[in-house]
PDB file of C-alpha atoms in Angstrom:
ATOM      1  CA  MET A  23     238.381 146.576 180.791  1.00 56.00           C
ATOM      2  CA  PRO A  24     236.644 143.544 179.207  1.00 73.00           C
ATOM      3  CA  ASP A  25     237.302 141.520 182.392  1.00 79.00           C
ATOM      4  CA  LYS A  26     235.620 144.178 184.500  1.00 81.00           C
ATOM      5  CA  GLU A  27     232.576 144.225 182.199  1.00 83.00           C
ATOM      6  CA  LYS A  28     232.446 140.437 182.201  1.00 84.00           C
ATOM      7  CA  LYS A  29     232.570 140.368 185.992  1.00 86.00           C
ATOM      8  CA  GLN A  30     229.805 142.982 186.202  1.00 86.00           C
ATOM      9  CA  GLN A  31     227.681 140.960 183.757  1.00 87.00           C
ATOM     10  CA  GLN A  32     228.166 137.838 185.876  1.00 88.00           C
ATOM     11  CA  GLU A  33     227.173 139.706 189.037  1.00 87.00           C
ATOM     12  CA  GLU A  34     224.050 141.086 187.342  1.00 88.00           C
ATOM     13  CA  TYR A  35     223.190 137.621 186.077  1.00 89.00           C
ATOM     14  CA  GLN A  36     223.609 136.109 189.557  1.00 88.00           C
ATOM     15  CA  LYS A  37     221.370 138.848 190.966  1.00 87.00           C
ATOM     16  CA  TYR A  38     218.759 138.118 188.294  1.00 87.00           C
ATOM     17  CA  VAL A  39     218.880 134.360 188.987  1.00 85.00           C
ATOM     18  CA  LYS A  40     218.449 134.984 192.707  1.00 84.00           C
ATOM     19  CA  GLU A  41     215.379 137.165 192.016  1.00 83.00           C
ATOM     20  CA  VAL A  42     213.579 134.716 189.718  1.00 85.00           C
ATOM     21  CA  THR A  43     214.455 131.477 191.527  1.00 84.00           C
ATOM     22  CA  PRO A  44     211.561 130.484 193.769  1.00 80.00           C
ATOM     23  CA  THR A  45     212.392 129.870 197.398  1.00 80.00           C
ATOM     24  CA  HIS A  46     211.007 126.792 199.071  1.00 82.00           C
ATOM     25  CA  SER A  47     210.503 126.030 202.695  1.00 86.00           C
ATOM     26  CA  LEU A  48     211.525 122.440 203.394  1.00 89.00           C
ATOM     27  CA  ALA A  49     209.460 122.286 206.568  1.00 92.00           C
ATOM     28  CA  LEU A  50     206.349 123.624 204.795  1.00 93.00           C
ATOM     29  CA  ASN A  51     206.788 121.200 201.885  1.00 92.00           C
ATOM     30  CA  MET A  52     207.180 118.301 204.309  1.00 94.00           C
ATOM     31  CA  CYS A  53     204.025 119.345 206.166  1.00 95.00           C
ATOM     32  CA  LYS A  54     202.061 119.623 202.909  1.00 94.00           C
ATOM     33  CA  ALA A  55     203.271 116.177 201.801  1.00 94.00           C
ATOM     34  CA  PHE A  56     202.408 114.688 205.186  1.00 95.00           C
ATOM     35  CA  VAL A  57     198.915 116.176 205.209  1.00 95.00           C
ATOM     36  CA  THR A  58     198.201 115.239 201.584  1.00 94.00           C
ATOM     37  CA  GLY A  59     199.527 111.687 201.876  1.00 92.00           C
ATOM     38  CA  GLY A  60     197.750 111.306 205.208  1.00 93.00           C
ATOM     39  CA  ALA A  61     194.469 112.495 203.707  1.00 94.00           C
ATOM     40  CA  ILE A  62     194.793 109.939 200.897  1.00 93.00           C
ATOM     41  CA  CYS A  63     195.510 107.202 203.447  1.00 92.00           C
ATOM     42  CA  VAL A  64     192.552 108.290 205.608  1.00 94.00           C
ATOM     43  CA  LEU A  65     190.336 108.145 202.519  1.00 94.00           C
ATOM     44  CA  GLY A  66     191.678 104.654 201.843  1.00 93.00           C
ATOM     45  CA  GLN A  67     190.906 103.570 205.397  1.00 94.00           C
ATOM     46  CA  ILE A  68     187.387 104.986 205.108  1.00 95.00           C
ATOM     47  CA  LEU A  69     186.875 103.062 201.854  1.00 94.00           C
ATOM     48  CA  GLN A  70     188.209  99.876 203.426  1.00 94.00           C
ATOM     49  CA  ASN A  71     185.969 100.227 206.492  1.00 94.00           C
ATOM     50  CA  PHE A  72     182.999 101.013 204.237  1.00 93.00           C
ATOM     51  CA  GLY A  73     183.688  97.885 202.171  1.00 91.00           C
ATOM     52  CA  SER A  74     183.997  95.763 205.303  1.00 91.00           C
ATOM     53  CA  SER A  75     180.813  96.991 206.949  1.00 91.00           C
ATOM     54  CA  PHE A  76     178.480  97.940 204.082  1.00 90.00           C
ATOM     55  CA  PHE A  77     179.346  95.166 201.614  1.00 90.00           C
ATOM     56  CA  ASP A  78     180.375  92.656 204.311  1.00 90.00           C
ATOM     57  CA  PHE A  79     183.761  92.036 202.613  1.00 92.00           C
ATOM     58  CA  ASP A  80     186.486  90.153 204.450  1.00 92.00           C
ATOM     59  CA  LYS A  81     189.667  92.105 205.229  1.00 91.00           C
ATOM     60  CA  GLU A  82     191.528  91.016 202.091  1.00 93.00           C
ATOM     61  CA  THR A  83     188.618  91.718 199.733  1.00 93.00           C
ATOM     62  CA  ALA A  84     187.971  95.090 201.390  1.00 93.00           C
ATOM     63  CA  GLY A  85     191.641  95.994 200.892  1.00 92.00           C
ATOM     64  CA  SER A  86     191.520  95.041 197.221  1.00 93.00           C
ATOM     65  CA  TRP A  87     188.280  96.976 196.757  1.00 92.00           C
ATOM     66  CA  CYS A  88     189.835  99.997 198.484  1.00 93.00           C
ATOM     67  CA  SER A  89     192.879  99.886 196.170  1.00 91.00           C
ATOM     68  CA  LEU A  90     190.634  99.631 193.139  1.00 92.00           C
ATOM     69  CA  MET A  91     188.540 102.616 194.247  1.00 94.00           C
ATOM     70  CA  LEU A  92     191.653 104.722 194.966  1.00 93.00           C
ATOM     71  CA  VAL A  93     193.077 103.947 191.517  1.00 91.00           C
ATOM     72  CA  LEU A  94     189.739 104.754 189.867  1.00 92.00           C
ATOM     73  CA  LEU A  95     189.435 108.018 191.786  1.00 92.00           C
ATOM     74  CA  SER A  96     193.015 108.966 190.888  1.00 91.00           C
ATOM     75  CA  VAL A  97     192.463 108.319 187.179  1.00 89.00           C
ATOM     76  CA  ILE A  98     189.217 110.314 187.183  1.00 92.00           C
ATOM     77  CA  LEU A  99     190.865 113.231 189.007  1.00 92.00           C
ATOM     78  CA  THR A 100     193.805 113.053 186.568  1.00 89.00           C
ATOM     79  CA  GLY A 101     191.407 113.173 183.630  1.00 88.00           C
ATOM     80  CA  PHE A 102     189.750 116.318 184.982  1.00 92.00           C
ATOM     81  CA  GLY A 103     193.119 117.955 185.742  1.00 90.00           C
ATOM     82  CA  ILE A 104     192.558 117.990 189.499  1.00 93.00           C
ATOM     83  CA  TYR A 105     195.203 115.438 190.522  1.00 91.00           C
ATOM     84  CA  PRO A 106     198.107 117.412 188.982  1.00 89.00           C
ATOM     85  CA  ARG A 107     197.051 120.469 191.013  1.00 92.00           C
ATOM     86  CA  LEU A 108     196.854 118.308 194.122  1.00 92.00           C
ATOM     87  CA  ALA A 109     200.315 116.925 193.316  1.00 89.00           C
ATOM     88  CA  LYS A 110     201.695 120.434 192.892  1.00 90.00           C
ATOM     89  CA  PHE A 111     200.441 121.274 196.384  1.00 93.00           C
ATOM     90  CA  GLY A 112     201.191 117.974 198.145  1.00 91.00           C
ATOM     91  CA  GLY A 113     204.402 116.951 196.394  1.00 88.00           C
ATOM     92  CA  ALA A 114     205.612 113.513 197.461  1.00 86.00           C
ATOM     93  CA  GLY A 115     202.474 113.040 199.527  1.00 89.00           C
ATOM     94  CA  THR A 116     200.593 112.332 196.299  1.00 87.00           C
ATOM     95  CA  LEU A 117     203.348 110.290 194.666  1.00 79.00           C
ATOM     96  CA  VAL A 118     203.896 107.645 197.297  1.00 71.00           C
ATOM     97  CA  PRO A 119     200.444 106.030 197.613  1.00 72.00           C
ATOM     98  CA  ILE A 120     198.908 103.869 194.892  1.00 84.00           C
ATOM     99  CA  THR A 121     197.129 106.956 193.583  1.00 86.00           C
ATOM    100  CA  GLY A 122     200.438 108.434 192.422  1.00 83.00           C
ATOM    101  CA  PHE A 123     201.194 105.325 190.389  1.00 80.00           C
ATOM    102  CA  ALA A 124     197.740 105.439 188.792  1.00 83.00           C
ATOM    103  CA  ASN A 125     198.309 109.105 187.957  1.00 82.00           C
ATOM    104  CA  SER A 126     201.681 108.294 186.361  1.00 81.00           C
ATOM    105  CA  VAL A 127     200.000 105.787 184.042  1.00 80.00           C
ATOM    106  CA  ALA A 128     196.916 107.878 183.239  1.00 81.00           C
ATOM    107  CA  SER A 129     198.753 111.160 182.532  1.00 80.00           C
ATOM    108  CA  PRO A 130     200.680 109.974 179.438  1.00 80.00           C
ATOM    109  CA  ALA A 131     197.591 108.153 178.144  1.00 79.00           C
ATOM    110  CA  ILE A 132     195.620 111.389 178.302  1.00 77.00           C
ATOM    111  CA  GLU A 133     198.460 113.466 176.889  1.00 76.00           C
ATOM    112  CA  TYR A 134     199.198 111.215 173.894  1.00 75.00           C
ATOM    113  CA  LYS A 135     195.639 110.140 172.996  1.00 75.00           C
ATOM    114  CA  LYS A 136     195.642 112.586 170.080  1.00 75.00           C
ATOM    115  CA  GLU A 137     198.380 110.498 168.417  1.00 78.00           C
ATOM    116  CA  GLY A 138     196.101 107.468 168.243  1.00 76.00           C
ATOM    117  CA  GLN A 139     195.498 104.228 170.076  1.00 75.00           C
ATOM    118  CA  VAL A 140     198.678 102.414 168.985  1.00 77.00           C
ATOM    119  CA  PHE A 141     201.341 105.094 168.496  1.00 74.00           C
ATOM    120  CA  GLY A 142     199.933 107.422 171.133  1.00 73.00           C
ATOM    121  CA  ILE A 143     198.436 105.600 174.075  1.00 72.00           C
ATOM    122  CA  GLY A 144     199.949 102.170 173.365  1.00 75.00           C
ATOM    123  CA  CYS A 145     203.522 103.412 172.983  1.00 74.00           C
ATOM    124  CA  LYS A 146     203.551 106.165 175.577  1.00 75.00           C
ATOM    125  CA  ILE A 147     201.350 104.927 178.430  1.00 74.00           C
ATOM    126  CA  PHE A 148     204.243 103.575 180.518  1.00 75.00           C
ATOM    127  CA  THR A 149     206.710 106.427 179.880  1.00 77.00           C
ATOM    128  CA  ILE A 150     206.617 107.500 183.510  1.00 72.00           C
ATOM    129  CA  ALA A 151     205.614 104.255 185.222  1.00 74.00           C
ATOM    130  CA  GLY A 152     207.763 101.981 183.043  1.00 79.00           C
ATOM    131  CA  PRO A 153     211.078 102.642 184.811  1.00 81.00           C
ATOM    132  CA  VAL A 154     209.381 102.122 188.181  1.00 75.00           C
ATOM    133  CA  ILE A 155     208.054  98.749 187.057  1.00 80.00           C
ATOM    134  CA  LEU A 156     211.361  97.751 185.447  1.00 83.00           C
ATOM    135  CA  TYR A 157     213.591  98.609 188.396  1.00 85.00           C
ATOM    136  CA  GLY A 158     211.060  97.277 190.895  1.00 84.00           C
ATOM    137  CA  LEU A 159     211.031  93.905 189.147  1.00 88.00           C
ATOM    138  CA  PHE A 160     214.812  93.868 188.747  1.00 92.00           C
ATOM    139  CA  THR A 161     215.380  94.745 192.413  1.00 93.00           C
ATOM    140  CA  SER A 162     212.971  92.043 193.563  1.00 94.00           C
ATOM    141  CA  TRP A 163     214.749  89.526 191.315  1.00 95.00           C
ATOM    142  CA  VAL A 164     218.169  90.466 192.743  1.00 96.00           C
ATOM    143  CA  LEU A 165     216.877  90.279 196.327  1.00 96.00           C
ATOM    144  CA  GLY A 166     215.233  86.919 195.579  1.00 96.00           C
ATOM    145  CA  LEU A 167     218.509  85.634 194.157  1.00 96.00           C
ATOM    146  CA  ILE A 168     220.411  86.807 197.234  1.00 96.00           C
ATOM    147  CA  TYR A 169     217.824  85.149 199.483  1.00 96.00           C
ATOM    148  CA  TRP A 170     218.055  81.906 197.474  1.00 96.00           C
ATOM    149  CA  VAL A 171     221.867  81.873 197.748  1.00 96.00           C
ATOM    150  CA  LEU A 172     221.774  82.615 201.468  1.00 96.00           C
ATOM    151  CA  LYS A 173     219.192  79.869 201.975  1.00 95.00           C
ATOM    152  CA  ALA A 174     221.245  77.379 199.942  1.00 95.00           C
ATOM    153  CA  VAL A 175     224.341  78.179 202.003  1.00 94.00           C
ATOM    154  CA  GLY A 176     222.354  77.802 205.226  1.00 91.00           C
ATOM    155  CA  VAL A 177     222.629  81.360 206.477  1.00 89.00           C
ATOM    156  CA  VAL A 178     218.881  81.948 206.361  1.00 84.00           C
TER     157      VAL A 178
END
């Protein structure tokens, strides 16, 4: 009898899990990410064109100015709680551009500011972005080493 009750409990639990687990549409999520990321990139292109024509920047300076404006906008939207809502809607579309990186640095700073400048913001600001920086630098070092070896051997 206890096995039958246990089996019934497991079936009820599985039914409960199926009811409360949200269902996601992969195609819809991909479309939302595409539209959101595309909108951010279009905004970036508008900023770059504006910098080139209005301020008469060269292409490189306009690109740097555009990146700076996108980071500033992302941090401001993070501070007002708008960027997290945008990220919830757009998913990876908000994480891939430079704005996602700015959000990942600003979010912990805002969250831990109540713990003070040193132990709050200073210690926690790179909690999310730190691993990205670390593994990005390490990967570039490894690839540079491989390139150097291949060049020394004469393959490249």
